[in-house]
Each structure stands twice: as C-alpha cells, then as structure tokens.
PDB file of C-alpha atoms in Angstrom:
ATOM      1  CA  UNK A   1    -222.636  89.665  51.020  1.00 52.00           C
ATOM      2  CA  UNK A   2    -223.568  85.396  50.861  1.00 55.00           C
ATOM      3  CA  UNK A   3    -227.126  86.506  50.400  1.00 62.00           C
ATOM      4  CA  UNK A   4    -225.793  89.116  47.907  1.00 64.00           C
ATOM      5  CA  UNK A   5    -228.480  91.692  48.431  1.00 88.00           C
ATOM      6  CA  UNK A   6    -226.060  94.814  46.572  1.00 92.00           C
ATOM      7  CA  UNK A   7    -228.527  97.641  47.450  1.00 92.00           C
ATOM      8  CA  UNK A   8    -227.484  96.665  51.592  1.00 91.00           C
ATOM      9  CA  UNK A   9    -223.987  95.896  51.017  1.00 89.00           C
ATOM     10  CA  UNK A  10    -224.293  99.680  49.209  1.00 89.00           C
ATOM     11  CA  UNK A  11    -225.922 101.036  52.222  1.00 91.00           C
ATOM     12  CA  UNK A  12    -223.844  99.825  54.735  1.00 86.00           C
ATOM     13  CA  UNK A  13    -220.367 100.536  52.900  1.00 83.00           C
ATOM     14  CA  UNK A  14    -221.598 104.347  52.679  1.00 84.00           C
ATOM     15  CA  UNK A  15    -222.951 104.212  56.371  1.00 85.00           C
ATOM     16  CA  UNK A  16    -219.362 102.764  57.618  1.00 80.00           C
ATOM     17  CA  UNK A  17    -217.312 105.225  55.128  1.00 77.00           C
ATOM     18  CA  UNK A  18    -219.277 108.417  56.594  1.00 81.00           C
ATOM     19  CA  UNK A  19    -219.475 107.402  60.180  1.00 81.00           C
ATOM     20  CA  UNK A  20    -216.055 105.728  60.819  1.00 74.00           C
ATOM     21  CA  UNK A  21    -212.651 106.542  59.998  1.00 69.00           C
ATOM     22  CA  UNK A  22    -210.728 104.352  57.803  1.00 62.00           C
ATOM     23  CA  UNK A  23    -209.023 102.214  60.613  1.00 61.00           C
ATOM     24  CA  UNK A  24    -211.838 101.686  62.513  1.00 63.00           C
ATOM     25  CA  UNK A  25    -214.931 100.760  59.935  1.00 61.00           C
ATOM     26  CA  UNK A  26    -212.106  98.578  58.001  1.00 65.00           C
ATOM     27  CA  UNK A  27    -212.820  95.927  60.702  1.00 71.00           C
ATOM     28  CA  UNK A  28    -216.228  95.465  59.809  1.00 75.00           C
ATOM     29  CA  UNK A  29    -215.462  94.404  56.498  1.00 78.00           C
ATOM     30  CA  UNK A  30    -214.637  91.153  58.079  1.00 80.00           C
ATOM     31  CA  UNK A  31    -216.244  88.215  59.323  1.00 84.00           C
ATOM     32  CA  UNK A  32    -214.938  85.939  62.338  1.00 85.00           C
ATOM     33  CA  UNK A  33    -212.349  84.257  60.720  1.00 85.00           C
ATOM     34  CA  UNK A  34    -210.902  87.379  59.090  1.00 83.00           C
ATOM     35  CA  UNK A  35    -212.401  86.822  55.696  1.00 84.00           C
ATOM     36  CA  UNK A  36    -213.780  90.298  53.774  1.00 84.00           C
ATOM     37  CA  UNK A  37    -216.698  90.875  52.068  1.00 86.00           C
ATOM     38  CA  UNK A  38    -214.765  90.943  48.909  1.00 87.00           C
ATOM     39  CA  UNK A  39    -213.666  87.359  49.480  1.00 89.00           C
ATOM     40  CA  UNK A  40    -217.643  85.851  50.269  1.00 90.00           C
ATOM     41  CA  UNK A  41    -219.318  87.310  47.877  1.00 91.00           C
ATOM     42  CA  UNK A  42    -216.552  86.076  45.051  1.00 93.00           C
ATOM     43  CA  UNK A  43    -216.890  82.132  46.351  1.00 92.00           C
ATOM     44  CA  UNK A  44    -220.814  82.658  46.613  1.00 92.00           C
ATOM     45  CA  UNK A  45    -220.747  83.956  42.939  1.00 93.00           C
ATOM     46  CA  UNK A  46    -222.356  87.795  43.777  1.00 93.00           C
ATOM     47  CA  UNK A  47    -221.803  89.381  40.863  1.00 94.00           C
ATOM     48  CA  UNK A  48    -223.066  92.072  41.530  1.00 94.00           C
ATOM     49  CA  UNK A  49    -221.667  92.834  44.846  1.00 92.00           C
ATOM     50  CA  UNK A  50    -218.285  92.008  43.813  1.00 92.00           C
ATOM     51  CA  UNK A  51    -218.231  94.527  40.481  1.00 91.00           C
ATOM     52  CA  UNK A  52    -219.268  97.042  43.449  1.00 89.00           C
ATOM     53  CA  UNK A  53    -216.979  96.351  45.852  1.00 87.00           C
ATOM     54  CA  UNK A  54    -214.086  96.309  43.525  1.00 86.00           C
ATOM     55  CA  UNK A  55    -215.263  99.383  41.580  1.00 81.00           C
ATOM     56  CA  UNK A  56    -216.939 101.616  43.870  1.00 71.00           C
ATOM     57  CA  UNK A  57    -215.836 101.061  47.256  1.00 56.00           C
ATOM     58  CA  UNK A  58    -211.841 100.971  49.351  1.00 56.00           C
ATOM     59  CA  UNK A  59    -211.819  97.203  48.851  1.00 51.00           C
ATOM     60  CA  UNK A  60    -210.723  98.278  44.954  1.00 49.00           C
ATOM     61  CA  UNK A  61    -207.433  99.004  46.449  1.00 56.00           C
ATOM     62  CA  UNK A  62    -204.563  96.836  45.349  1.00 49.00           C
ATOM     63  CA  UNK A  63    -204.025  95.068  48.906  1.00 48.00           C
ATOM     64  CA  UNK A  64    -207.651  94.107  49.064  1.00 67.00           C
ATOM     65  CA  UNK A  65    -207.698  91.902  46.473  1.00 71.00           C
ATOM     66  CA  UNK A  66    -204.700  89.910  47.491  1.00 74.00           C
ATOM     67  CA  UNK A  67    -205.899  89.817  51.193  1.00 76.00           C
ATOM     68  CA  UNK A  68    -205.335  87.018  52.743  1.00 78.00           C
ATOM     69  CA  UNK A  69    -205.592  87.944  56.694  1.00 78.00           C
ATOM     70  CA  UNK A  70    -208.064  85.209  57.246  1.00 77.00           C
ATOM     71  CA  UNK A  71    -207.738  81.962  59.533  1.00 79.00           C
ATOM     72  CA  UNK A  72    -206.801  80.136  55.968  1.00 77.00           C
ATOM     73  CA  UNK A  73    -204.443  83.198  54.178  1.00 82.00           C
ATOM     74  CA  UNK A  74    -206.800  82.441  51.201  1.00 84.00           C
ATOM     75  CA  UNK A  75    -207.581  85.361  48.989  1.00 89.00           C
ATOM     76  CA  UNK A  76    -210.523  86.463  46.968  1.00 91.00           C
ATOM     77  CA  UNK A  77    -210.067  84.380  43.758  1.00 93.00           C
ATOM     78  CA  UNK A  78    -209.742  81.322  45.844  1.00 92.00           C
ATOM     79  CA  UNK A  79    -213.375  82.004  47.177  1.00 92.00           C
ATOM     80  CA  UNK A  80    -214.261  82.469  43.781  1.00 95.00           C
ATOM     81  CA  UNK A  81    -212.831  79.415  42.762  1.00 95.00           C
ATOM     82  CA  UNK A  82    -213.922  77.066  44.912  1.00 93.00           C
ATOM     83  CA  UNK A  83    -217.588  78.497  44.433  1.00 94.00           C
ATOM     84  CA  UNK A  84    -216.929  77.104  40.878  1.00 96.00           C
ATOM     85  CA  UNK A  85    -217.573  81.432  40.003  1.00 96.00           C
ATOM     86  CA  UNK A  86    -216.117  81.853  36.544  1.00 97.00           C
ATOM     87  CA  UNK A  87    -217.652  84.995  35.737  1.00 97.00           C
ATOM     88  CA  UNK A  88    -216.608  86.217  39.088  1.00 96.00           C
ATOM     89  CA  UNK A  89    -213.045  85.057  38.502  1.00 96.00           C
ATOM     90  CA  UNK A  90    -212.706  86.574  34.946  1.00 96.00           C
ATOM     91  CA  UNK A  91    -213.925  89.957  36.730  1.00 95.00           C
ATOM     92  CA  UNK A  92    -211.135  89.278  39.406  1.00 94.00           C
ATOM     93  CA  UNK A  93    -208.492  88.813  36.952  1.00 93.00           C
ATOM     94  CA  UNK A  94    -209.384  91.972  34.971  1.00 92.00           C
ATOM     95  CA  UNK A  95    -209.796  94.043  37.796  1.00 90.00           C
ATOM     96  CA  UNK A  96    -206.243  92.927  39.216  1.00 88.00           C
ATOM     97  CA  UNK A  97    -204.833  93.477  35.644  1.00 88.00           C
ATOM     98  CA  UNK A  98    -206.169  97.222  36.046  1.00 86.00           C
ATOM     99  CA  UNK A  99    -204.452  97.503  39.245  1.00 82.00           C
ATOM    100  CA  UNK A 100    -201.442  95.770  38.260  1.00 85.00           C
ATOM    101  CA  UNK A 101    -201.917  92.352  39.458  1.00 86.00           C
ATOM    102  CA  UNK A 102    -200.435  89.850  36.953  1.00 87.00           C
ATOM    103  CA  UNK A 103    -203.642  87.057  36.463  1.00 88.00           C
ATOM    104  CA  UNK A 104    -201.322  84.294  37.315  1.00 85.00           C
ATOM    105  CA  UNK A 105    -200.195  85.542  40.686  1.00 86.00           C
ATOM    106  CA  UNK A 106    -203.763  84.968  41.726  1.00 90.00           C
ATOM    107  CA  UNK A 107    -204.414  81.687  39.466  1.00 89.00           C
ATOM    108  CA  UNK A 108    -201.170  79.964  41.023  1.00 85.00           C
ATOM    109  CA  UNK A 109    -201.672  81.176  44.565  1.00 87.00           C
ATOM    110  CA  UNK A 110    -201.020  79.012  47.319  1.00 85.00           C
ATOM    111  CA  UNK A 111    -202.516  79.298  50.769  1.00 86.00           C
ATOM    112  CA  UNK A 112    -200.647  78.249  53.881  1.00 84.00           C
ATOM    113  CA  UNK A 113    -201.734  74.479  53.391  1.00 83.00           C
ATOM    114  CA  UNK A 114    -199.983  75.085  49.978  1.00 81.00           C
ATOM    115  CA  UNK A 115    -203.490  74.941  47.751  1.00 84.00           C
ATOM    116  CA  UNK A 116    -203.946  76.619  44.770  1.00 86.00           C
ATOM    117  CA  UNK A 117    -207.193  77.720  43.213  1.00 91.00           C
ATOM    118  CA  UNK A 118    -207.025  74.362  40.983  1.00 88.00           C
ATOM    119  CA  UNK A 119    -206.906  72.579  44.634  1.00 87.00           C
ATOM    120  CA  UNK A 120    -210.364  74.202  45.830  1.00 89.00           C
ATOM    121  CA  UNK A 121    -211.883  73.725  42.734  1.00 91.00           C
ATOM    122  CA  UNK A 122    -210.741  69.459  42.232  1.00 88.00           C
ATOM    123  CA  UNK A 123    -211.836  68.697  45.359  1.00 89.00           C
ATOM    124  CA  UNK A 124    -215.198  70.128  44.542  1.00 92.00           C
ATOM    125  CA  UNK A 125    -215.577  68.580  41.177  1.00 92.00           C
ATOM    126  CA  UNK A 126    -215.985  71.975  39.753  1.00 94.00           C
ATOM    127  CA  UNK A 127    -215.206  71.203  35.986  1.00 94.00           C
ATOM    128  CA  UNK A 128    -216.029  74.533  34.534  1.00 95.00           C
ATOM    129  CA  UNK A 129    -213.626  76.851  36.836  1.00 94.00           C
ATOM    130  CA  UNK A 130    -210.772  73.837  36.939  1.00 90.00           C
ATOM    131  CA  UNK A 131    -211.200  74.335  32.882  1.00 90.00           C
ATOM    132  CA  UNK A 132    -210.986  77.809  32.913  1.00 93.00           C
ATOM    133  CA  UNK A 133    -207.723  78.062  35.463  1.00 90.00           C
ATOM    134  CA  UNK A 134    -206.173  75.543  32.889  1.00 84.00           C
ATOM    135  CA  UNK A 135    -207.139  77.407  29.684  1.00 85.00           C
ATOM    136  CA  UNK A 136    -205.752  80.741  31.198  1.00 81.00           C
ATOM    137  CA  UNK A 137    -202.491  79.357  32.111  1.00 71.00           C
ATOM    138  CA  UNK A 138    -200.734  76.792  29.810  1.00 63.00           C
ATOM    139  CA  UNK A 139    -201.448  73.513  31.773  1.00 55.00           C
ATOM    140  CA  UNK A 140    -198.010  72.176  32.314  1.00 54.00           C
ATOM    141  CA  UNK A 141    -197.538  76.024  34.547  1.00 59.00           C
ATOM    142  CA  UNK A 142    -200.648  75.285  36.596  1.00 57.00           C
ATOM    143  CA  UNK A 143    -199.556  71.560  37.102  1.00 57.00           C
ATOM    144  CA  UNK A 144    -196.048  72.737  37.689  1.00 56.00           C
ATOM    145  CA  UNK A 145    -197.340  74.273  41.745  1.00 54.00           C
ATOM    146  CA  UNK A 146    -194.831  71.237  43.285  1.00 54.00           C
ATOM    147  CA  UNK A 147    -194.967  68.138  42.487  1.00 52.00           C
ATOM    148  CA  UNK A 148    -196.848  66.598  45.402  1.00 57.00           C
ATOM    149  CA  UNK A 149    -199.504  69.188  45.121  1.00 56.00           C
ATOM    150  CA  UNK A 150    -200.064  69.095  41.599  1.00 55.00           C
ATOM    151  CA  UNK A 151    -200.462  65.489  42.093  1.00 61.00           C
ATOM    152  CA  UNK A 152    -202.834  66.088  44.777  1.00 68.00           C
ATOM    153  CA  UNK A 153    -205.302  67.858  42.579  1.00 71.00           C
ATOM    154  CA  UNK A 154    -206.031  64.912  40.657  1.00 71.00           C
ATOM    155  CA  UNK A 155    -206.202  62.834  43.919  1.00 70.00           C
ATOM    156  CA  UNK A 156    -209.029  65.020  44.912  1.00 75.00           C
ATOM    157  CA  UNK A 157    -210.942  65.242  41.604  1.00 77.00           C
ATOM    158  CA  UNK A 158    -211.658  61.622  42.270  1.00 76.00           C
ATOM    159  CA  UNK A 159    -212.433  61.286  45.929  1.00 72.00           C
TER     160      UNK A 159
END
C-alpha cells in the first residue's frame, strides 16, 4: 500500500478473502511491526487505497480503524497525520463518524509514548494537518492532552 498501486492492493484483498479464512488471511494485512495496510497507506497519503480499504474491504469494520496492535499502539489517523495527509484524515474522520467513531477520539489520541496526532505532525513541521487538527477541535481541547505534552508540541515545532 506505500507505493499505493489500488488495482494490487484490490487483487490481493480478493485473493486473501477467497483463499483464507478470516483468522488466518487477517495476518497478512500486517507488516513486521504489526502495522495494517489501512494504517500505511493513510501516513503515505493513498487516497485511493484508503477510500477502498475502508469502503470495500473487512478493514471498514469499526476495530480496524482504531487498531493500534503495532510496536507503537498508533492508529490509522496518526499515520495520516504525520504524513501531513489532510484529505486522507478528513476521509478518516467521516468514515469513523459513519461507523460511530466520534472525530475527536481519533484527533486527541494518544499512543503509548502519550503522542497525539498534533505530536506527529509538530515534529514534522507539517503546518497544513497541525492547522486542520486545530480548526476541527477548538484549540484550547487539543492543547488541553496534559500539560507536559501539549507543551511538548510546540517544543518540537521548533527543533
């Protein structure tokens, strides 16, 4: 999904779905460190691949887009954060809205090192998706994480 070629990622979903039973072709959905599909192709800004894989395919189920069984307990909208993705993240935050997500249970997510989207994206310099997370939420919420962490975002806009 980095490369975000959509007619594979179609071929290979189907091939897995017909040849392997849930349990099983689930694992391949996952890289190395744990991280699904759903999750690289949001922080590598696949459109494409992510409408798919959150319309078409078992990824579109609620769990999926909060999954954070990786080596970092990061979810989707973090990768799609700190790819600087807005597009990607607006389509995150409807499609968890259809599935009864509330947006700012992803926006003010925190990982196990305690950083929030607004963390990835500082220490990036991503203006654009830092803007947007701030827009969507008033600002004094986003800032309002924990103290030490909110003032770490700022910390690592300027490093």
């Amino acid at each position: 999904a980095k490369l975000g070629h959509i007619e594979l990622v179609k071929y290979f979903m189907t091939f897995l779905k017909e040849n392997f039973q849930k349990h099983s072709w689930e694992r391949y959905c996952r890289n190395f460190n744990g991280v699904i599909i759903l999750h690289d192709a949001a922080e590598h800004n696949r459109v494409d691949v992510v409408k798919y894989l959150c319309e078409e395919t078992f990824l579109g189920e609620k769990m999926y887009l909060l999954d954070k069984e990786n080596i970092w307990e990061s979810i989707p909208f973090s990768g799609a954060a700190s790819g600087n993705a807005v597009e990607i993240m607006t389509i995150l935050l409807e499609y968890g809205e259809k599935m009864g997500i509330e947006a700012k249970s992803m926006i003010m997510y925190q990982n196990k090192y305690g950083w929030s989207p607004l963390h990835h994206t500082a220490i990036r310099g991503h203006f654009e998706a830092t803007k947007f997370l701030c827009d969507y939420v008033n600002n004094s919420e986003i800032l309002n994480l924990e103290a030490d962490l909110a003032n770490l975002a700022i910390h690592l806009a300027a490093v």
